[in-house]
Short mmCIF file of C-alpha atoms (C1' of nucleotides) in Angstrom, two decimals:
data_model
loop_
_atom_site.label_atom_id
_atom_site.label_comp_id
_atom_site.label_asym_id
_atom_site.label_seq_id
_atom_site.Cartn_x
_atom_site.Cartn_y
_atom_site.Cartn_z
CA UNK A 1 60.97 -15.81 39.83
CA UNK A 2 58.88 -18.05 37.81
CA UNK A 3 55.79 -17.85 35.79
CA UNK A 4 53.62 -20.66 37.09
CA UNK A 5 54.36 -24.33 35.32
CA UNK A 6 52.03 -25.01 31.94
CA UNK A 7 48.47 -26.71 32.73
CA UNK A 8 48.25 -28.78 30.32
CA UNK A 9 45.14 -30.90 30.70
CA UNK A 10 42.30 -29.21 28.91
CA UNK A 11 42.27 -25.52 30.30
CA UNK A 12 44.53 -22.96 28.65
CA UNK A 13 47.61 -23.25 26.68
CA UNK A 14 51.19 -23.32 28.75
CA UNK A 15 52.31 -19.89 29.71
CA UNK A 16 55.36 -20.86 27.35
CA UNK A 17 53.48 -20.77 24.27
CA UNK A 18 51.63 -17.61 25.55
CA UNK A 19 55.07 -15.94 25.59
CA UNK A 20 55.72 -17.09 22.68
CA UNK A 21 52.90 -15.53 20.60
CA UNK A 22 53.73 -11.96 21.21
CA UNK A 23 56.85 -12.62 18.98
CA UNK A 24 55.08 -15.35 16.44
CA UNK A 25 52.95 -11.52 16.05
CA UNK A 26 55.80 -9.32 15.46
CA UNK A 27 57.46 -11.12 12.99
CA UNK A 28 54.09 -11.58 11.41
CA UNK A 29 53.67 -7.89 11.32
CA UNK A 30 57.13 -7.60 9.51
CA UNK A 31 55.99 -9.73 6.95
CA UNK A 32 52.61 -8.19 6.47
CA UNK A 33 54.83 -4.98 5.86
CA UNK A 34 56.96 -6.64 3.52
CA UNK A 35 53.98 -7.44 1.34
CA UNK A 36 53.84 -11.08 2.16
CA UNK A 37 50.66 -12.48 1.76
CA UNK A 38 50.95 -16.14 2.55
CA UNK A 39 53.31 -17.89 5.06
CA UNK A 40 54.35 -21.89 5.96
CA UNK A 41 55.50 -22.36 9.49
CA UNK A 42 58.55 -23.47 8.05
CA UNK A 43 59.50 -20.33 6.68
CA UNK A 44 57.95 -18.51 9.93
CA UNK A 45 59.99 -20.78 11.72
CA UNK A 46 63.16 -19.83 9.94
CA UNK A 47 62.98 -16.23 10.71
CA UNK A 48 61.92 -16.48 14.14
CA UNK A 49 64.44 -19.71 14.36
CA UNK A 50 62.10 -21.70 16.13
CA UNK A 51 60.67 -25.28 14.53
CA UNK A 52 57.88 -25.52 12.13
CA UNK A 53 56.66 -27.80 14.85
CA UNK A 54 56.51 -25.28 17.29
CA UNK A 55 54.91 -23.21 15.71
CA UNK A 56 52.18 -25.61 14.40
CA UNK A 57 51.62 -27.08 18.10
CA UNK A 58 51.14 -23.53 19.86
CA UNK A 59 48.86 -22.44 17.14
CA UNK A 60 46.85 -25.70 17.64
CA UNK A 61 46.21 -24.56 21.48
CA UNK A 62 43.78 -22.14 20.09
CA UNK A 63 42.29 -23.27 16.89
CA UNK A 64 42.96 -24.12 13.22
CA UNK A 65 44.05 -20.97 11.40
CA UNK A 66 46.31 -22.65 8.48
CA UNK A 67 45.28 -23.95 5.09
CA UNK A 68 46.84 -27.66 4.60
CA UNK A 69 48.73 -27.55 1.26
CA UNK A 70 48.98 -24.07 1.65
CA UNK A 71 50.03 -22.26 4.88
CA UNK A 72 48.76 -19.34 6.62
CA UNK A 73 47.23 -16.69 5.84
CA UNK A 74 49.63 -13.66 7.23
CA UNK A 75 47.01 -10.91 7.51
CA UNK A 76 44.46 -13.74 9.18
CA UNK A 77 46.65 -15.04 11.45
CA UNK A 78 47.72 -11.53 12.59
CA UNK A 79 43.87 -11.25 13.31
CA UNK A 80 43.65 -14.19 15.26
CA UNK A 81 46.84 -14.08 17.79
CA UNK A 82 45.81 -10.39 18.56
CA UNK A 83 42.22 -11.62 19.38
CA UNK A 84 44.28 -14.15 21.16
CA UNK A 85 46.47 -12.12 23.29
CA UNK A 86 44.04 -9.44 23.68
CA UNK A 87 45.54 -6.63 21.46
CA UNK A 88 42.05 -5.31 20.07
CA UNK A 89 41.45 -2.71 22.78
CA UNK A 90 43.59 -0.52 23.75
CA UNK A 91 45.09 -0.51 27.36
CA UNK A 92 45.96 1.67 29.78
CA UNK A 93 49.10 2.14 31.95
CA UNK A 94 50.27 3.77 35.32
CA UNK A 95 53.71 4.22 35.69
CA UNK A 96 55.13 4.34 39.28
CA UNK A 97 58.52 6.13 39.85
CA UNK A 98 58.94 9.55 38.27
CA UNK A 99 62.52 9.62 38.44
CA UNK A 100 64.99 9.37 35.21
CA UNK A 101 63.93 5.15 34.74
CA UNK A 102 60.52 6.54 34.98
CA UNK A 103 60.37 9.43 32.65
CA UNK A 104 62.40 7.32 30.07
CA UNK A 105 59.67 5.30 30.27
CA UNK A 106 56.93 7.62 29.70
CA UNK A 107 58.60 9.13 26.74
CA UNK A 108 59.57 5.35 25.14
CA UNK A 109 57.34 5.79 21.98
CA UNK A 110 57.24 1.75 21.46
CA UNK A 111 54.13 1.56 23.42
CA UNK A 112 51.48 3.78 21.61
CA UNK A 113 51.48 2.09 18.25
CA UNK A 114 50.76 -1.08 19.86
CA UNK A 115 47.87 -0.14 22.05
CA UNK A 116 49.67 0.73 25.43
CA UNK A 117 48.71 4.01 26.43
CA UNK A 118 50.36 5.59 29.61
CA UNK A 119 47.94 8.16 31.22
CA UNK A 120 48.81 8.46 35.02
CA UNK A 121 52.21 8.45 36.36
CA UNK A 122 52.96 8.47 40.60
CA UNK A 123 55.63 9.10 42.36
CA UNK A 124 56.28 9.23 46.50
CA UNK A 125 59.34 12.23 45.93
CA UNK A 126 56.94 15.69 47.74
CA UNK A 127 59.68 17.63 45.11
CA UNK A 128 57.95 15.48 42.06
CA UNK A 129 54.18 15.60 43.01
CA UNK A 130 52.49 18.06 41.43
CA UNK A 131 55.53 18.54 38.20
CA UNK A 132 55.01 17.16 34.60
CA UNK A 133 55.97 14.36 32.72
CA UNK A 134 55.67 13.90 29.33
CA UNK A 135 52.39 15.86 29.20
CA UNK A 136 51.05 14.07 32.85
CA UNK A 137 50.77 15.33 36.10
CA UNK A 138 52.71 13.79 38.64
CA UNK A 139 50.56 12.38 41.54
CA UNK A 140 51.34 11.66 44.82
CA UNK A 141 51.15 7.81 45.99
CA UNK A 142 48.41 8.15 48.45
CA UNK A 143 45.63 8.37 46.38
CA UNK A 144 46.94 6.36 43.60
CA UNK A 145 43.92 3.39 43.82
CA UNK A 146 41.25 5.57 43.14
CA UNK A 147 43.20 7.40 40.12
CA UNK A 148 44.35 4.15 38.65
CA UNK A 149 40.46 3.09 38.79
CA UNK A 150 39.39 6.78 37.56
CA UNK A 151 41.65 6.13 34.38
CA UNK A 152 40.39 3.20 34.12
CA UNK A 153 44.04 1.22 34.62
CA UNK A 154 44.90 -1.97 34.29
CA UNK A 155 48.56 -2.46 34.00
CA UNK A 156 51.36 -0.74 36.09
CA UNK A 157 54.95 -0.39 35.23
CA UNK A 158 57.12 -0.35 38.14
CA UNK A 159 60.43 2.03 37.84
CA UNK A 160 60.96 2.53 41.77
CA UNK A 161 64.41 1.74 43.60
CA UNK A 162 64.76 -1.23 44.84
CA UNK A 163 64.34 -0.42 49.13
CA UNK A 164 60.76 0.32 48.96
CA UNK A 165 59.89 -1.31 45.89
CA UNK A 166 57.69 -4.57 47.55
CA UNK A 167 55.66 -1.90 49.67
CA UNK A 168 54.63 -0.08 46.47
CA UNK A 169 54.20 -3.51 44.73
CA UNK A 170 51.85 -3.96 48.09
CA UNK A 171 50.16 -0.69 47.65
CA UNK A 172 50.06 -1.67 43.27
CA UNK A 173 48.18 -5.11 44.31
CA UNK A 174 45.67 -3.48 46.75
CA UNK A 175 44.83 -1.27 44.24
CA UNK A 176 43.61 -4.22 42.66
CA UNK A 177 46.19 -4.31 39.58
CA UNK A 178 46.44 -7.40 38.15
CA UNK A 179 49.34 -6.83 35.76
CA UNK A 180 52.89 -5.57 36.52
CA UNK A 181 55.62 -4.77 34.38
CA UNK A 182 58.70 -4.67 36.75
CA UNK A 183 61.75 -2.43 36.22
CA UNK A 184 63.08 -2.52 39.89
CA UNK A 185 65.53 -5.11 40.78
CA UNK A 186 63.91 -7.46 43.25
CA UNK A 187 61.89 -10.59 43.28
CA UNK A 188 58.14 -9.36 43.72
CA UNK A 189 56.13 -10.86 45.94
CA UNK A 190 52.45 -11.13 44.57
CA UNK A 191 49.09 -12.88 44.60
CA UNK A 192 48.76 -15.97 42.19
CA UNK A 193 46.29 -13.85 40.86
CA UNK A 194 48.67 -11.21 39.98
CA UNK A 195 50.91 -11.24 36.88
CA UNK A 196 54.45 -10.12 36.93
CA UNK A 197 57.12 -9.84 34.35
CA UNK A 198 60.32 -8.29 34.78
CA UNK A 199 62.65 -6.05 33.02
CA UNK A 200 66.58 -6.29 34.31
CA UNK A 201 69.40 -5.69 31.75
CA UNK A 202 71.67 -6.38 34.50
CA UNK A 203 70.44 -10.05 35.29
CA UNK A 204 70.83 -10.25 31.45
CA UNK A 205 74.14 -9.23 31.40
CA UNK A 206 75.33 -11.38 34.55
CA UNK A 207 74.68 -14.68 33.15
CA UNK A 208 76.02 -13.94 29.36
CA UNK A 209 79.12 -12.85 31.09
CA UNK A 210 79.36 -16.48 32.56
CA UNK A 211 79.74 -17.34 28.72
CA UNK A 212 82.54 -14.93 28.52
CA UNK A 213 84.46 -16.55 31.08
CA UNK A 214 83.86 -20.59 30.63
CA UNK A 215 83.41 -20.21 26.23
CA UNK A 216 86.71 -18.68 24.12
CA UNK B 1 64.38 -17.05 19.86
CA UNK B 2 65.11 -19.20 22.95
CA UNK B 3 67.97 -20.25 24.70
CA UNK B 4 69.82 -23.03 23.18
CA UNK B 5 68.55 -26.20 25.28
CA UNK B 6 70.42 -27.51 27.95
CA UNK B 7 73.54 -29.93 27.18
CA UNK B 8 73.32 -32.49 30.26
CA UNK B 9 75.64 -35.03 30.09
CA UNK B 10 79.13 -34.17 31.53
CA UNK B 11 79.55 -30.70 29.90
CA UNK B 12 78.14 -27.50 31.73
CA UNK B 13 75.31 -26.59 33.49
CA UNK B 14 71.83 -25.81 31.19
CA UNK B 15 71.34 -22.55 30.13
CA UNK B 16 68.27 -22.02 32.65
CA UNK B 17 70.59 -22.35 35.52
CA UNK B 18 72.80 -20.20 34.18
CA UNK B 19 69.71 -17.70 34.21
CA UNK B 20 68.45 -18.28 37.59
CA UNK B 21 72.07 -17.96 38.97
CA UNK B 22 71.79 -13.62 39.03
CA UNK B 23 68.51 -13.77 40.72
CA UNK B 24 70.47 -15.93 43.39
CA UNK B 25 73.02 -13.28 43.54
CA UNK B 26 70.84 -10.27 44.12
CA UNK B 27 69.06 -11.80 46.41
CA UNK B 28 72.09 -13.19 48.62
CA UNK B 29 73.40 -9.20 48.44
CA UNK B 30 70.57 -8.14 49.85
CA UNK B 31 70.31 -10.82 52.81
CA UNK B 32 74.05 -9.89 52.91
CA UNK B 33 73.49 -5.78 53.07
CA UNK B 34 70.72 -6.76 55.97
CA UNK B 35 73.56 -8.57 58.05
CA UNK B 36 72.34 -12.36 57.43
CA UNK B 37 74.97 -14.21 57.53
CA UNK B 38 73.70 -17.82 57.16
CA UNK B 39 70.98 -19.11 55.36
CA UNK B 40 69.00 -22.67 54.43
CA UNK B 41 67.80 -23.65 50.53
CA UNK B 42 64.29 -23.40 52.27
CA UNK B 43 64.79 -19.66 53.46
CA UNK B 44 66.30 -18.51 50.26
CA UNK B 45 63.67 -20.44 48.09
CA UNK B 46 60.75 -18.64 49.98
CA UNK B 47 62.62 -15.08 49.43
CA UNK B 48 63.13 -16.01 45.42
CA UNK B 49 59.94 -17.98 45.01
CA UNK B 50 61.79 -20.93 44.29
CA UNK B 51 61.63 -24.87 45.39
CA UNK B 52 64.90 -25.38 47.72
CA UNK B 53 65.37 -28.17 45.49
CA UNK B 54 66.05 -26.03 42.75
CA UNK B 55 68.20 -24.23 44.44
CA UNK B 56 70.45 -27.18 45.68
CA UNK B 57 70.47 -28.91 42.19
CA UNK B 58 71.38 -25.53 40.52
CA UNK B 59 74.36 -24.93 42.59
CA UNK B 60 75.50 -28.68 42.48
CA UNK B 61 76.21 -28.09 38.97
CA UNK B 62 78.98 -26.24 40.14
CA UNK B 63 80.37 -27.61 43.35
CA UNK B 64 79.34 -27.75 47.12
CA UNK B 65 79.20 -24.90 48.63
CA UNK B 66 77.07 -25.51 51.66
CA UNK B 67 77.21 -27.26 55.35
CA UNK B 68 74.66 -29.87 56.21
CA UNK B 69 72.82 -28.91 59.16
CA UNK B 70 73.54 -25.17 59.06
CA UNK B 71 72.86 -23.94 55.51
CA UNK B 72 75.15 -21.64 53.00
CA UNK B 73 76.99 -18.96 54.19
CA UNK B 74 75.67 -15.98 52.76
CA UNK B 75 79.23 -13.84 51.63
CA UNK B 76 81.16 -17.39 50.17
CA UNK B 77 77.88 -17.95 48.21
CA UNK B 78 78.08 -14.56 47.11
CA UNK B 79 81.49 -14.62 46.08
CA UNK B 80 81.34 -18.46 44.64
CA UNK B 81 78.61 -17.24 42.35
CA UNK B 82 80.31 -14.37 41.30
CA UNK B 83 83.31 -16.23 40.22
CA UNK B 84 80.83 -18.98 38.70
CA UNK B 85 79.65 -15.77 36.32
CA UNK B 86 82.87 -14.35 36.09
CA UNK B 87 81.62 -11.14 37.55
CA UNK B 88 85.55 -10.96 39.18
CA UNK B 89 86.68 -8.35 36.03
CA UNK B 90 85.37 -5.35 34.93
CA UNK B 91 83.46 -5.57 31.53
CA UNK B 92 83.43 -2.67 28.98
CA UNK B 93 80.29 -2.21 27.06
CA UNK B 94 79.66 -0.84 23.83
CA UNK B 95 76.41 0.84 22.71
CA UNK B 96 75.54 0.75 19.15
CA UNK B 97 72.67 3.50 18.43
CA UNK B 98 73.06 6.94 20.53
CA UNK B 99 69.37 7.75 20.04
CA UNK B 100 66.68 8.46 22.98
CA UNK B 101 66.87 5.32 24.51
CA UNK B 102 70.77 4.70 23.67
CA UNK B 103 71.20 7.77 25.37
CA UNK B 104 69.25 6.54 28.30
CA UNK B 105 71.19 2.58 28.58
CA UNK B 106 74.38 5.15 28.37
CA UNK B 107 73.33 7.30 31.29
CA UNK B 108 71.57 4.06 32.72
CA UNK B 109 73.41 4.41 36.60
CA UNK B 110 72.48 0.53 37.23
CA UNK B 111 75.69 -1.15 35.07
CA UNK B 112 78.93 0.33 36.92
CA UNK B 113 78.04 -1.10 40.30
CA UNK B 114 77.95 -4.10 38.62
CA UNK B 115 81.21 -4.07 37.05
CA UNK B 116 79.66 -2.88 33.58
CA UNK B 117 81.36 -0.01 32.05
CA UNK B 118 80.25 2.16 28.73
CA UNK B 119 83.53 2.76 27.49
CA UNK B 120 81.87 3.81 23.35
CA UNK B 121 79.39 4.49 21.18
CA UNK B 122 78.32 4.10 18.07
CA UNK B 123 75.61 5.61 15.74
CA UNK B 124 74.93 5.74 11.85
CA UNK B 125 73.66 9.17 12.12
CA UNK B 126 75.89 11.90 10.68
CA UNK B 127 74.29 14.48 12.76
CA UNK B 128 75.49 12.79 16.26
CA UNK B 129 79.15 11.57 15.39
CA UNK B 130 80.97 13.69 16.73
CA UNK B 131 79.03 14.93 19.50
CA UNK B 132 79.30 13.76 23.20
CA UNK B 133 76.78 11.63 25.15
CA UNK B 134 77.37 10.57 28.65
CA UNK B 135 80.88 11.44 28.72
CA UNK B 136 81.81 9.68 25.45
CA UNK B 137 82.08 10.96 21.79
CA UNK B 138 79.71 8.80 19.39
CA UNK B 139 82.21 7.07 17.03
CA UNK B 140 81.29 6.48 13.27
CA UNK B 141 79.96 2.84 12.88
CA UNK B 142 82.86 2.17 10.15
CA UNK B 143 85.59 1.51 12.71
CA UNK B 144 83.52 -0.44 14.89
CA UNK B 145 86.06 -3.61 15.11
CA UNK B 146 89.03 -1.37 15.45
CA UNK B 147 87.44 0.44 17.96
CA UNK B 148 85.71 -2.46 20.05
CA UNK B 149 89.15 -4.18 20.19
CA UNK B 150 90.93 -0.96 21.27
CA UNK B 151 88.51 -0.36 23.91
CA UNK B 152 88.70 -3.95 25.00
CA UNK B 153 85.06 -4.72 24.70
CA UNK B 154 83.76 -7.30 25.03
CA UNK B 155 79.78 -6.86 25.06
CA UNK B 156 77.49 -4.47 23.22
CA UNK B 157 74.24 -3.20 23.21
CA UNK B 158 72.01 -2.76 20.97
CA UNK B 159 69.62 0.36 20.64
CA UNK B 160 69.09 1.07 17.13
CA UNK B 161 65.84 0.98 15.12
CA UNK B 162 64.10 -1.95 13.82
CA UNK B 163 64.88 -0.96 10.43
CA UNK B 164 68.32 -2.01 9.95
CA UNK B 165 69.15 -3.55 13.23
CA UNK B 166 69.74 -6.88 11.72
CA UNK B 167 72.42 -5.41 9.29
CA UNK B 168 73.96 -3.67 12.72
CA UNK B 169 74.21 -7.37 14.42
CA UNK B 170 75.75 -8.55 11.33
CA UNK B 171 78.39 -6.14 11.79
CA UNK B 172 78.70 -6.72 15.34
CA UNK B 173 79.20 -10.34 14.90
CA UNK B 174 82.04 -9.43 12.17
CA UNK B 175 83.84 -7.48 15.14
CA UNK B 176 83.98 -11.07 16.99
CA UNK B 177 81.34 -9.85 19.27
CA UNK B 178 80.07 -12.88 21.29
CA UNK B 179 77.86 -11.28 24.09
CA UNK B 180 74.95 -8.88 22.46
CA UNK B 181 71.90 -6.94 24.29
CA UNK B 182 69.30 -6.52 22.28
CA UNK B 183 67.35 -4.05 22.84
CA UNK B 184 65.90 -3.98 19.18
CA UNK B 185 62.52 -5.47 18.32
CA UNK B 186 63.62 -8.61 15.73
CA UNK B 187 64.78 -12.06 16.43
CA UNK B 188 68.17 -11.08 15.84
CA UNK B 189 69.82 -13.62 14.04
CA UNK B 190 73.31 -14.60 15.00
CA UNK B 191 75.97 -17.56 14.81
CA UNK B 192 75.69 -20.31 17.97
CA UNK B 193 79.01 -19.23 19.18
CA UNK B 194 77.30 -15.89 19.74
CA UNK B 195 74.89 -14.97 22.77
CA UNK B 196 71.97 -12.60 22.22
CA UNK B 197 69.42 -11.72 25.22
CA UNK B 198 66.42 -9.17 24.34
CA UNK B 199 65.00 -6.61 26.10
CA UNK B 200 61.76 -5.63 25.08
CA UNK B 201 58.92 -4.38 27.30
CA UNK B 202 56.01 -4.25 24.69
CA UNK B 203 56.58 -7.80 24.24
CA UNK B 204 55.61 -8.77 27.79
CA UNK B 205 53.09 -6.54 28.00
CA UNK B 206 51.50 -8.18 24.97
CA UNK B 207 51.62 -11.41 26.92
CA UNK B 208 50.33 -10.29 29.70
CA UNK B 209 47.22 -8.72 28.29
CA UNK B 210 46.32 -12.10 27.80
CA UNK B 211 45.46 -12.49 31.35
CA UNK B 212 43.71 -9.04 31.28
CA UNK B 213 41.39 -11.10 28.78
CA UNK B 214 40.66 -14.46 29.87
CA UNK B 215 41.01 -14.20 33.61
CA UNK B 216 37.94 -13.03 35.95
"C1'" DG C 1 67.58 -32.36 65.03
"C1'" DT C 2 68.59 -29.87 60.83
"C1'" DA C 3 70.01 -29.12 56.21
"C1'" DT C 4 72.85 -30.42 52.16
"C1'" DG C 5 73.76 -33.05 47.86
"C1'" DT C 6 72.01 -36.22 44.55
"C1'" DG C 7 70.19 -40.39 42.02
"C1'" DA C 8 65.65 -41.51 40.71
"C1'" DA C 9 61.02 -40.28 39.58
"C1'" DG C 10 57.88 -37.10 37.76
"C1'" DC C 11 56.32 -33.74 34.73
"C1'" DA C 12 55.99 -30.37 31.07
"C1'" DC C 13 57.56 -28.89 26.91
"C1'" DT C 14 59.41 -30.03 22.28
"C1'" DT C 15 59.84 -32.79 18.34
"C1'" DC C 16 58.45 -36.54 15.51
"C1'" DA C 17 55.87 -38.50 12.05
"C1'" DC C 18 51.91 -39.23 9.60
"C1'" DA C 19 46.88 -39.05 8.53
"C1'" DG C 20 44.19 -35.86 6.24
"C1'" DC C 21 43.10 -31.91 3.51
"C1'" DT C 22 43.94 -28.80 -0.58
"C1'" DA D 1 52.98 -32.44 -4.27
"C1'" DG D 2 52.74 -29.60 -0.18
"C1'" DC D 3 51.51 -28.32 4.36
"C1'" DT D 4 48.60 -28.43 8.48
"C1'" DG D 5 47.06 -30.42 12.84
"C1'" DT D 6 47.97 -33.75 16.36
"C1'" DG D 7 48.67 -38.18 19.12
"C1'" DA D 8 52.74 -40.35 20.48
"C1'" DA D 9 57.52 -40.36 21.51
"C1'" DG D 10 61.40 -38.02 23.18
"C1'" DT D 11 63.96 -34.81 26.02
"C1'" DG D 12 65.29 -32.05 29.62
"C1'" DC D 13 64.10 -29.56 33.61
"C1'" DT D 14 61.99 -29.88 38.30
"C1'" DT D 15 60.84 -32.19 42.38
"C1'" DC D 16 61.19 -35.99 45.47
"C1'" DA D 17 63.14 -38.38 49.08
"C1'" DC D 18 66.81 -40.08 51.55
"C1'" DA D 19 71.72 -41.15 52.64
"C1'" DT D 20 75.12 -38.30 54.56
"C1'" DA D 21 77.16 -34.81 57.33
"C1'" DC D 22 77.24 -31.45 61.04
#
DNA sequence: GTATGTGAAGCACTTCACAGCT
DNA sequence: AGCTGTGAAGTGCTTCACATAC
């Protein structure tokens, strides 16, 4: 349900402040666009309504990218948390489940322009295998280790109902995937190795509506 | 960007119970679908991936709702949590933005069995008022409030471009909107009396490619 | 014997506050 | 004068461990 607790000591930086980049980047970006050149965490902190401190102390984790006196350097820090998360090379994605989650999915346009690139797609449906979607073939399940390794995948979206979704999770992990962006409703069993985030509107919805009923 | 941090003393429970509480509910209607009647902290922790501790603190927040010796009964739970979200009613949803993936929350099947119901739309788009998607006619966004209150809604969604989707929460907030899901990639910016949750899927894939990059 | 409910302890994240640099 | 980077302090969530109940 979790991401694993922070290890502080001297390794890495908390998985907090890891989650926390992706959006320090895309307000960044917004100000890059906007023509802004140079940036305080204060004011970085306003937009993304998070403390100056914050800010400051995740940065810290991974180096010394501001100018004291000055700020940051928008463009430079850009730079730097992309190097950070990763972001330079583009990566590839299998998505698993063909059916209308899946194929939404495959058509969502957010991913190219920020280096996610779907190129295989699966699904376990005999009517499916073998039909298009959104320009890829649909490929049956059996064979899906070697064809994820072929295409040289290393992150798999999950859009599979929920009955059989921890044996394709199963079949996803022995295919040596390290990296799973879940869409189907259920608690995923994994590896510690293996890195799961998932996507539920519902869940989202359930627990604002408890502020609908206690708040008023 | 976060949650608001957790008020402890006498008030409610903190915000990342509030969180975990759906998890414990889709978890407990599965057991429940598979016939399980009773169940221990300890077995329901190993299912979620969660300390039985946890569990037990969370839901003493709100009362006692298990039998020492013997464990929770699996429907009460269920129906205790469901009151504790105030999942009892029906909820009507609005969607602001009738795009491709507005279209898709619309026609999302995953909300009614919930109790979440699209009852409107909304777009900015001359070209779609007017016309139908999933059942319902997109509405002009310049009766929003009279609409939202007519339709007796009580939570929108969000799915409009990055553009202007700040100036689209703005108006949402003016239609005394207090439950938003945004689906829109900003840190939406909203009074405290208002609850935002985001959905965004290129965001956790950009923290996961961290661990594409530093692990093995 | 088995499992809950809960104060107390532990731990991790956030915020403070200031030395140091520009 | 202004802002970063960071040890120290503060805060709140998680886990422990045991009295209590069945």
């Amino acid at each position: 349900m979790h991401t694993r607790p922070g290890m502080t000591g001297l390794a890495g930086a908390p998985e907090v402040v890891i989650e926390r980049l992706p959006h320090y980047l895309r307000t960044l970006t917004q100000l890059n666009n906007s023509g802004v050149e140079i940036i305080s965490s204060q004011h970085l902190g306003a937009e993304l309504q998070v403390t100056s401190a914050q800010i400051r102390k995740d940065l810290s984790y991974f180096g010394r990218f501001g100018k004291q006196g000055r700020g940051y350097n928008v463009r430079h820090l850009l730079d730097r948390i992309r190097h950070i998360l990763g972001l330079q090379t583009t990566r590839n994605i299998g998505v698993v489940g063909a059916g209308r989650l899946g194929r939404a999915i495959i058509g969502y346009p957010g991913f190219a322009p920020e280096g996610f690139k779907v190129t295989c797609v699966f699904d376990s449906n005999p009517r499916l295998i073998g039909q298009m979607a959104g320009g890829l073939m649909i490929h049956d399940m059996s064979n899906m280790k070697e064809i994820l390794s072929r295409e040289k995948v290393q992150i798999v979206i999950l859009a599979v109902p929920p009955d059989n979704a921890q044996d394709v999770i199963d079949q996803v992990v022995r295919s040596s995937i390290k990296v799973i962006l879940n869409y189907a409703p259920i608690a995923a069993h994994v590896p510690s190795d293996v890195h799961v985030r998932n996507v539920d509107p519902v869940l989202a919805l359930q627990s604002m509506a408890y502020h609908l009923s206690i708040d008023s």
